[in-house]
Amino acid sequence: MIFAEHVEKDPKTDEPTGILTGFGSTGLSPDAEAELRKHLPSHTPEAIARNVQNNLAAAVRAGITTVVDPQSYLEDLDMYARLRREGKLPTRLQVALFHRRGTAQETLQQFEQARQKYNDDWLRVSAVKLYIDDVIEPHTAALLEPYADRPGTRGELDYPPDEFKEVVARLDRMKFQVFIHSIGDRGIRTALDAIEYAEEQNGPRERRDELVHIECLNEKDIPRFKQLAVVACMQPRHCAPDITGQWAKAVGPARWKYAWAFRSLRDAGAMLAFSSDWNVAEMEPLIGIYTALTRKGLDGKPEGGWVPAQTIDLDTAIRAYTINGAFANFVEQNRGSITPGKYADLVMLSDDLFKIPAEKMKDTNIVDDGGRKNRVEQKVGRYSSFSVVYPPTTRSGVRLLA
């Protein structure tokens, strides 16, 4: 728990009831997780394994061949390995380990051991996940200027900026790729500053660090993504007007211009990699592609889309879900495009996306070469097809995959 605006208390005893409102959290402590596993059936290893299997099966039905678990724990890794041994991993799996504030060097050494142990194309520990802020709707993302509907509030950073710089630099010295949850413009700037500091301290290398979400961006920070070679990992469905009403009200019209600034980032040379943030939004890449092209809700509204200046073309959106996602996760050498020598992680669609209107893309089906719905062919051969790579995304407290 980072903070809470209100702790509800029993009116008779003045004792906390356990209900909090207006709070920000980036995950439970290890001790709290252990207590949940003791007492909640949903947190037993068996229940978690079932959830993982269900989520991976849903990913296959959505046409996804590589999944990134963006916020995992060391204790989850044996479960993933067991599922793999039992032939129950239907997709390739990339795992980012969650770094809580105050994580000790001893734990980071365990991260390093896990990275060495789990390192192949079916199961790989690939990165470390950090948070610098929270989300817009409850006013817990960090903004440069106050919220439009709450003028006394700018949100909070999860770390003081100088502390965060040292955390990122320490992980960078260990050659870890970092995924940083960054939503508000102040959070985004602080994350970019930390990555820049890490490069200054540790020297140049191919980092491919990722900022995740990038919802409310300041114009001055747009060119820094290319300058620092930072991947912009974004979730198109989040900007759909049928789910952004409170977001738009909280941020205010003056900042809408660079809300989910897909086009501005692309035009400035940034690498876009798209994902879902399941289960905050739908898992299907086709829904994300539709949203990126139209900036409309699933109901087709509003006419012309919300902030249409930030729409992108189909080629850019497909690349963001395929080869760019592979690049963002250091696996472009064997997936992400139809190229001789890559894995044939095949996904076939019912329609040619380049021949149908954008409004119909969300209704396109995943099929195999026999025309049956919701089946993904996964074969390894000399001639590879494309794989939809879901880069990492999650919000506080969400541990479900994809």
Short mmCIF file of C-alpha atoms in Angstrom, two decimals:
data_model
loop_
_atom_site.label_atom_id
_atom_site.label_comp_id
_atom_site.label_asym_id
_atom_site.label_seq_id
_atom_site.Cartn_x
_atom_site.Cartn_y
_atom_site.Cartn_z
CA MET A 1 0.00 0.00 0.00
CA ILE A 2 1.38 3.43 -0.95
CA PHE A 3 -1.33 5.65 0.47
CA ALA A 4 -5.07 5.80 1.15
CA GLU A 5 -7.29 8.87 1.09
CA HIS A 6 -9.76 7.33 3.52
CA VAL A 7 -9.61 4.40 5.94
CA GLU A 8 -13.12 3.40 6.95
CA LYS A 9 -13.53 2.87 10.70
CA ASP A 10 -16.24 1.27 12.76
CA PRO A 11 -18.37 4.11 14.24
CA LYS A 12 -18.63 2.32 17.60
CA THR A 13 -15.09 1.02 18.11
CA ASP A 14 -13.12 3.40 15.88
CA GLU A 15 -11.26 0.33 14.60
CA PRO A 16 -10.46 0.00 10.89
CA THR A 17 -13.03 -2.09 9.04
CA GLY A 18 -10.59 -3.13 6.31
CA ILE A 19 -12.23 -0.94 3.68
CA LEU A 20 -10.02 1.65 1.99
CA THR A 21 -10.96 4.22 -0.65
CA GLY A 22 -8.80 6.37 -2.90
CA PHE A 23 -5.79 4.12 -2.38
CA GLY A 24 -2.75 3.34 -4.47
CA SER A 25 -1.02 -0.02 -4.38
CA THR A 26 1.62 -1.72 -6.49
CA GLY A 27 1.14 -5.20 -5.10
CA LEU A 28 1.23 -7.00 -1.80
CA SER A 29 4.31 -7.71 0.28
CA PRO A 30 5.75 -11.24 0.24
CA ASP A 31 4.35 -11.87 3.72
CA ALA A 32 0.89 -10.70 2.67
CA GLU A 33 0.99 -12.93 -0.41
CA ALA A 34 1.96 -15.87 1.81
CA GLU A 35 -1.00 -15.18 4.11
CA LEU A 36 -3.38 -15.10 1.18
CA ARG A 37 -2.08 -18.46 -0.01
CA LYS A 38 -2.76 -19.88 3.46
CA HIS A 39 -6.33 -18.68 3.78
CA LEU A 40 -7.87 -18.05 0.35
CA PRO A 41 -8.71 -21.01 -1.91
CA SER A 42 -8.23 -18.73 -4.93
CA HIS A 43 -4.57 -18.22 -3.97
CA THR A 44 -3.52 -21.85 -3.58
CA PRO A 45 -0.91 -23.10 -6.05
CA GLU A 46 -3.51 -25.39 -7.62
CA ALA A 47 -6.00 -22.56 -8.14
CA ILE A 48 -3.34 -20.26 -9.58
CA ALA A 49 -2.22 -23.01 -11.99
CA ARG A 50 -5.83 -23.47 -13.16
CA ASN A 51 -6.18 -19.73 -13.69
CA VAL A 52 -2.97 -19.65 -15.70
CA GLN A 53 -4.16 -22.52 -17.89
CA ASN A 54 -7.52 -20.82 -18.44
CA ASN A 55 -5.86 -17.53 -19.34
CA LEU A 56 -3.40 -19.14 -21.72
CA ALA A 57 -6.24 -21.04 -23.40
CA ALA A 58 -8.06 -17.71 -23.84
CA ALA A 59 -4.90 -16.24 -25.34
CA VAL A 60 -4.75 -19.05 -27.89
CA ARG A 61 -8.39 -18.47 -28.81
CA ALA A 62 -7.56 -14.78 -29.30
CA GLY A 63 -4.76 -15.66 -31.72
CA ILE A 64 -1.82 -15.03 -29.37
CA THR A 65 1.23 -17.28 -29.64
CA THR A 66 3.58 -15.61 -27.16
CA VAL A 67 2.32 -14.25 -23.84
CA VAL A 68 4.23 -11.96 -21.50
CA ASP A 69 3.33 -12.23 -17.84
CA PRO A 70 4.22 -8.66 -16.87
CA GLN A 71 4.23 -8.97 -13.10
CA SER A 72 5.15 -12.37 -11.74
CA TYR A 73 6.73 -13.67 -8.54
CA LEU A 74 9.60 -16.04 -7.90
CA GLU A 75 7.24 -18.57 -6.34
CA ASP A 76 5.27 -18.74 -9.63
CA LEU A 77 8.19 -19.99 -11.69
CA ASP A 78 8.13 -23.62 -10.55
CA MET A 79 4.43 -23.74 -11.42
CA TYR A 80 5.15 -22.46 -14.93
CA ALA A 81 7.93 -25.03 -15.30
CA ARG A 82 5.60 -27.83 -14.16
CA LEU A 83 2.94 -26.80 -16.67
CA ARG A 84 5.56 -26.87 -19.37
CA ARG A 85 6.78 -30.35 -18.38
CA GLU A 86 3.19 -31.59 -18.44
CA GLY A 87 2.62 -30.14 -21.90
CA LYS A 88 0.14 -27.57 -20.59
CA LEU A 89 1.79 -24.41 -21.92
CA PRO A 90 -0.03 -23.79 -25.23
CA THR A 91 1.83 -20.52 -25.82
CA ARG A 92 5.38 -19.35 -25.37
CA LEU A 93 5.77 -17.46 -22.11
CA GLN A 94 7.98 -14.50 -21.22
CA VAL A 95 8.01 -13.53 -17.53
CA ALA A 96 8.83 -10.23 -15.84
CA LEU A 97 9.55 -10.44 -12.11
CA PHE A 98 7.93 -7.87 -9.84
CA HIS A 99 10.30 -5.50 -8.01
CA ARG A 100 8.68 -4.10 -4.89
CA ARG A 101 10.03 -0.90 -3.37
CA GLY A 102 12.78 -1.89 -0.95
CA THR A 103 13.66 -5.14 -2.75
CA ALA A 104 16.93 -6.38 -1.24
CA GLN A 105 20.08 -7.30 -3.13
CA GLU A 106 19.59 -10.90 -1.99
CA THR A 107 16.26 -11.00 -3.84
CA LEU A 108 17.86 -9.50 -6.93
CA GLN A 109 20.40 -12.33 -6.85
CA GLN A 110 17.45 -14.74 -6.84
CA PHE A 111 16.11 -12.85 -9.87
CA GLU A 112 19.45 -13.42 -11.59
CA GLN A 113 19.41 -17.13 -10.74
CA ALA A 114 15.87 -17.39 -12.14
CA ARG A 115 16.96 -15.60 -15.32
CA GLN A 116 19.68 -18.19 -15.85
CA LYS A 117 17.44 -21.16 -14.98
CA TYR A 118 14.46 -20.21 -17.11
CA ASN A 119 15.88 -19.10 -20.42
CA ASP A 120 14.54 -20.76 -23.53
CA ASP A 121 11.93 -20.04 -26.17
CA TRP A 122 9.07 -21.67 -24.26
CA LEU A 123 9.68 -20.23 -20.81
CA ARG A 124 11.95 -17.27 -20.17
CA VAL A 125 12.47 -14.84 -17.29
CA SER A 126 13.08 -11.76 -19.37
CA ALA A 127 12.71 -8.55 -17.34
CA VAL A 128 11.94 -6.79 -14.06
CA LYS A 129 8.71 -4.87 -13.50
CA LEU A 130 8.61 -1.54 -11.62
CA TYR A 131 5.93 1.04 -10.88
CA ILE A 132 6.52 4.79 -10.78
CA ASP A 133 2.85 5.80 -10.38
CA ASP A 134 -0.66 4.36 -10.43
CA VAL A 135 -3.75 5.22 -12.55
CA ILE A 136 -5.68 8.31 -13.61
CA GLU A 137 -9.25 7.46 -12.61
CA PRO A 138 -8.74 7.52 -8.80
CA HIS A 139 -6.26 10.43 -9.18
CA THR A 140 -3.27 8.25 -8.23
CA ALA A 141 -1.19 8.68 -11.40
CA ALA A 142 1.47 11.39 -11.06
CA LEU A 143 0.75 14.52 -13.13
CA LEU A 144 2.87 17.60 -13.76
CA GLU A 145 -0.15 19.85 -13.14
CA PRO A 146 -3.19 19.24 -10.91
CA TYR A 147 -6.11 17.11 -11.98
CA ALA A 148 -8.82 19.06 -13.80
CA ASP A 149 -11.59 17.77 -11.53
CA ARG A 150 -9.51 17.87 -8.34
CA PRO A 151 -7.34 21.00 -8.47
CA GLY A 152 -5.52 20.30 -5.22
CA THR A 153 -4.23 16.91 -6.37
CA ARG A 154 -1.37 15.94 -8.71
CA GLY A 155 -1.08 12.29 -7.68
CA GLU A 156 1.98 10.70 -6.12
CA LEU A 157 5.13 9.04 -7.36
CA ASP A 158 5.81 5.57 -5.95
CA TYR A 159 9.44 6.57 -5.32
CA PRO A 160 11.25 9.86 -4.80
CA PRO A 161 12.91 10.61 -8.15
CA ASP A 162 16.50 10.23 -6.93
CA GLU A 163 15.73 6.91 -5.24
CA PHE A 164 14.07 5.65 -8.40
CA LYS A 165 17.11 6.60 -10.48
CA GLU A 166 19.31 4.47 -8.23
CA VAL A 167 16.90 1.53 -8.35
CA VAL A 168 16.84 1.56 -12.16
CA ALA A 169 20.61 2.05 -12.35
CA ARG A 170 21.16 -0.94 -10.03
CA LEU A 171 18.99 -3.19 -12.18
CA ASP A 172 20.68 -1.84 -15.29
CA ARG A 173 24.11 -2.74 -13.89
CA MET A 174 22.82 -6.31 -13.62
CA LYS A 175 21.83 -6.08 -17.33
CA PHE A 176 18.14 -6.47 -16.56
CA GLN A 177 15.61 -5.05 -18.97
CA VAL A 178 13.07 -2.98 -17.03
CA PHE A 179 9.35 -2.51 -17.61
CA ILE A 180 8.10 0.63 -15.87
CA HIS A 181 4.39 1.24 -15.30
CA SER A 182 4.14 4.93 -16.22
CA ILE A 183 0.76 6.60 -16.78
CA GLY A 184 0.80 10.27 -15.75
CA ASP A 185 3.06 12.82 -17.47
CA ARG A 186 5.10 13.31 -14.29
CA GLY A 187 5.44 9.55 -13.86
CA ILE A 188 6.50 9.17 -17.49
CA ARG A 189 9.10 11.94 -17.19
CA THR A 190 10.47 10.47 -13.96
CA ALA A 191 10.80 7.05 -15.60
CA LEU A 192 12.59 8.49 -18.64
CA ASP A 193 14.90 10.44 -16.34
CA ALA A 194 15.78 7.23 -14.50
CA ILE A 195 16.59 5.35 -17.71
CA GLU A 196 18.71 8.28 -18.90
CA TYR A 197 20.54 8.28 -15.56
CA ALA A 198 21.18 4.53 -15.80
CA GLU A 199 22.79 5.00 -19.20
CA GLU A 200 24.93 7.84 -17.89
CA GLN A 201 26.10 5.69 -14.97
CA ASN A 202 26.57 2.37 -16.74
CA GLY A 203 27.37 3.29 -20.32
CA PRO A 204 25.63 2.51 -23.60
CA ARG A 205 24.14 -0.88 -24.45
CA GLU A 206 21.01 -2.22 -26.13
CA ARG A 207 18.54 -2.02 -23.26
CA ARG A 208 15.12 -1.97 -24.89
CA ASP A 209 13.63 -0.77 -21.62
CA GLU A 210 9.87 -0.31 -21.81
CA LEU A 211 7.50 2.30 -20.45
CA VAL A 212 4.12 0.66 -20.03
CA HIS A 213 0.80 2.48 -20.61
CA ILE A 214 1.98 6.09 -21.38
CA GLU A 215 -1.54 7.44 -21.18
CA CYS A 216 -1.05 11.15 -20.43
CA LEU A 217 2.10 12.34 -22.18
CA ASN A 218 3.77 15.76 -22.17
CA GLU A 219 4.83 16.98 -25.60
CA LYS A 220 8.39 17.70 -24.43
CA ASP A 221 8.97 14.03 -23.63
CA ILE A 222 7.88 12.63 -26.99
CA PRO A 223 11.33 12.79 -28.67
CA ARG A 224 13.02 11.24 -25.63
CA PHE A 225 11.66 7.77 -26.48
CA LYS A 226 13.74 7.59 -29.64
CA GLN A 227 16.70 9.38 -28.04
CA LEU A 228 16.83 6.83 -25.21
CA ALA A 229 15.69 3.85 -27.36
CA VAL A 230 12.79 3.27 -24.97
CA VAL A 231 9.93 1.09 -26.20
CA ALA A 232 6.44 2.57 -25.87
CA CYS A 233 4.33 -0.38 -24.69
CA MET A 234 0.73 0.80 -25.02
CA GLN A 235 -2.79 -0.60 -24.85
CA PRO A 236 -5.05 0.81 -27.59
CA ARG A 237 -8.32 -0.36 -26.06
CA HIS A 238 -7.72 1.82 -23.01
CA CYS A 239 -8.26 4.96 -25.10
CA ALA A 240 -11.68 3.91 -26.36
CA PRO A 241 -14.27 6.53 -25.40
CA ASP A 242 -16.71 3.93 -24.06
CA ILE A 243 -14.32 3.29 -21.15
CA THR A 244 -12.46 6.58 -20.74
CA GLY A 245 -15.18 8.91 -19.44
CA GLN A 246 -13.75 9.33 -15.94
CA TRP A 247 -10.20 9.43 -17.33
CA ALA A 248 -11.06 12.31 -19.68
CA LYS A 249 -12.86 14.23 -16.95
CA ALA A 250 -9.98 13.83 -14.49
CA VAL A 251 -7.27 14.88 -16.96
CA GLY A 252 -9.24 17.68 -18.61
CA PRO A 253 -9.44 18.71 -22.30
CA ALA A 254 -6.18 20.68 -22.22
CA ARG A 255 -4.25 17.39 -21.95
CA TRP A 256 -6.28 15.27 -24.37
CA LYS A 257 -4.04 16.15 -27.33
CA TYR A 258 -1.38 13.66 -26.19
CA ALA A 259 -3.67 11.08 -24.62
CA TRP A 260 -2.42 7.68 -25.83
CA ALA A 261 -0.31 9.54 -28.39
CA PHE A 262 0.25 6.67 -30.83
CA ARG A 263 0.78 8.84 -33.89
CA SER A 264 2.94 11.47 -32.21
CA LEU A 265 5.25 8.80 -30.80
CA ARG A 266 5.44 6.92 -34.10
CA ASP A 267 6.14 10.10 -36.05
CA ALA A 268 8.92 10.95 -33.60
CA GLY A 269 10.58 7.60 -34.28
CA ALA A 270 9.53 5.72 -31.15
CA MET A 271 9.10 1.95 -31.20
CA LEU A 272 5.41 1.13 -30.54
CA ALA A 273 4.57 -2.28 -29.05
CA PHE A 274 0.90 -2.95 -28.33
CA SER A 275 -0.76 -5.18 -25.75
CA SER A 276 -4.03 -5.70 -23.90
CA ASP A 277 -3.66 -5.25 -20.12
CA TRP A 278 -5.95 -8.24 -19.69
CA ASN A 279 -8.10 -8.44 -17.69
CA VAL A 280 -8.55 -4.66 -17.49
CA ALA A 281 -9.48 -4.71 -21.19
CA GLU A 282 -10.27 -7.34 -23.79
CA MET A 283 -7.43 -9.65 -24.72
CA GLU A 284 -8.02 -9.79 -28.48
CA PRO A 285 -5.40 -8.00 -30.62
CA LEU A 286 -8.05 -7.45 -33.29
CA ILE A 287 -10.03 -5.26 -30.90
CA GLY A 288 -6.85 -3.34 -30.14
CA ILE A 289 -6.14 -2.86 -33.84
CA TYR A 290 -9.68 -1.61 -34.44
CA THR A 291 -9.32 0.89 -31.59
CA ALA A 292 -5.91 2.14 -32.71
CA LEU A 293 -7.28 2.83 -36.19
CA THR A 294 -10.57 4.43 -35.15
CA ARG A 295 -10.28 5.72 -31.54
CA LYS A 296 -13.90 4.57 -31.19
CA GLY A 297 -15.69 2.41 -28.67
CA LEU A 298 -17.05 -1.01 -29.53
CA ASP A 299 -20.36 0.73 -30.19
CA GLY A 300 -18.72 2.68 -33.05
CA LYS A 301 -19.00 6.00 -31.24
CA PRO A 302 -18.21 8.86 -31.38
CA GLU A 303 -18.33 9.67 -35.05
CA GLY A 304 -14.78 10.37 -36.14
CA GLY A 305 -13.31 8.93 -32.93
CA TRP A 306 -11.92 10.49 -29.76
CA VAL A 307 -8.71 12.51 -30.40
CA PRO A 308 -8.60 11.29 -34.02
CA ALA A 309 -5.28 13.07 -34.59
CA GLN A 310 -3.68 10.16 -32.70
CA THR A 311 -5.08 7.37 -34.92
CA ILE A 312 -2.58 5.26 -36.85
CA ASP A 313 -2.64 3.18 -40.02
CA LEU A 314 -3.13 -0.58 -40.21
CA ASP A 315 0.49 -1.41 -41.05
CA THR A 316 1.71 0.44 -37.95
CA ALA A 317 -0.84 -1.30 -35.73
CA ILE A 318 -0.04 -4.79 -37.04
CA ARG A 319 3.67 -4.21 -36.59
CA ALA A 320 3.03 -3.04 -33.03
CA TYR A 321 1.30 -6.35 -32.27
CA THR A 322 3.83 -8.58 -34.07
CA ILE A 323 7.43 -7.76 -35.01
CA ASN A 324 7.67 -4.73 -32.71
CA GLY A 325 6.38 -6.79 -29.80
CA ALA A 326 8.97 -9.44 -30.62
CA PHE A 327 11.71 -6.80 -30.77
CA ALA A 328 10.58 -5.28 -27.49
CA ASN A 329 11.09 -8.65 -25.82
CA PHE A 330 14.39 -9.58 -27.53
CA VAL A 331 12.85 -12.44 -29.54
CA GLU A 332 12.65 -10.94 -33.02
CA GLN A 333 15.29 -13.41 -34.25
CA ASN A 334 12.79 -16.29 -34.17
CA ARG A 335 9.25 -14.84 -34.22
CA GLY A 336 7.19 -11.78 -35.07
CA SER A 337 7.34 -11.99 -38.87
CA ILE A 338 6.93 -14.44 -41.75
CA THR A 339 10.61 -15.06 -42.39
CA PRO A 340 12.56 -18.19 -43.37
CA GLY A 341 14.10 -19.75 -40.27
CA LYS A 342 11.66 -18.34 -37.71
CA TYR A 343 9.15 -20.36 -35.73
CA ALA A 344 5.90 -21.11 -37.55
CA ASP A 345 3.63 -19.87 -34.78
CA LEU A 346 0.74 -19.48 -37.18
CA VAL A 347 -2.38 -17.40 -36.78
CA MET A 348 -4.92 -17.33 -39.60
CA LEU A 349 -7.74 -14.80 -39.84
CA SER A 350 -11.14 -15.10 -41.46
CA ASP A 351 -10.66 -11.83 -43.36
CA ASP A 352 -7.84 -9.93 -45.03
CA LEU A 353 -7.52 -6.89 -42.76
CA PHE A 354 -6.16 -4.83 -45.66
CA LYS A 355 -9.37 -5.38 -47.62
CA ILE A 356 -12.04 -4.63 -45.03
CA PRO A 357 -13.11 -1.40 -43.28
CA ALA A 358 -11.52 -0.70 -39.91
CA GLU A 359 -14.95 -0.92 -38.26
CA LYS A 360 -15.19 -4.62 -39.20
CA MET A 361 -11.79 -5.66 -37.86
CA LYS A 362 -13.05 -6.24 -34.32
CA ASP A 363 -15.45 -8.85 -35.70
CA THR A 364 -12.83 -10.83 -37.61
CA ASN A 365 -12.41 -14.44 -36.42
CA ILE A 366 -9.32 -16.50 -35.66
CA VAL A 367 -9.41 -19.60 -37.90
CA ASP A 368 -7.08 -22.39 -38.94
CA ASP A 369 -6.49 -23.51 -42.51
CA GLY A 370 -9.58 -25.73 -42.29
CA GLY A 371 -11.82 -22.80 -41.48
CA ARG A 372 -12.57 -23.79 -37.89
CA LYS A 373 -12.84 -20.96 -35.38
CA ASN A 374 -10.70 -20.39 -32.32
CA ARG A 375 -7.83 -22.70 -33.06
CA VAL A 376 -4.20 -21.64 -33.44
CA GLU A 377 -1.73 -23.84 -35.28
CA GLN A 378 1.62 -23.94 -33.50
CA LYS A 379 4.39 -25.67 -35.44
CA VAL A 380 8.14 -25.29 -35.53
CA GLY A 381 9.81 -25.45 -38.94
CA ARG A 382 12.29 -23.82 -41.27
CA TYR A 383 9.75 -21.37 -42.59
CA SER A 384 8.18 -19.33 -39.87
CA SER A 385 4.95 -17.41 -39.81
CA PHE A 386 4.05 -14.52 -37.60
CA SER A 387 3.40 -14.64 -33.88
CA VAL A 388 1.36 -12.11 -31.99
CA VAL A 389 3.56 -11.08 -29.09
CA TYR A 390 1.79 -9.48 -26.18
CA PRO A 391 4.14 -7.08 -24.44
CA PRO A 392 3.83 -6.64 -20.73
CA THR A 393 0.98 -4.70 -19.23
CA THR A 394 -0.92 -4.70 -15.94
CA ARG A 395 -2.45 -2.39 -13.40
CA SER A 396 -2.09 -2.47 -9.65
CA GLY A 397 -3.31 -5.71 -8.16
CA VAL A 398 -3.97 -7.46 -11.49
CA ARG A 399 -1.99 -10.68 -11.92
CA LEU A 400 -3.86 -12.35 -14.77
CA LEU A 401 -1.87 -13.09 -17.89
CA ALA A 402 -1.58 -11.27 -21.22
#
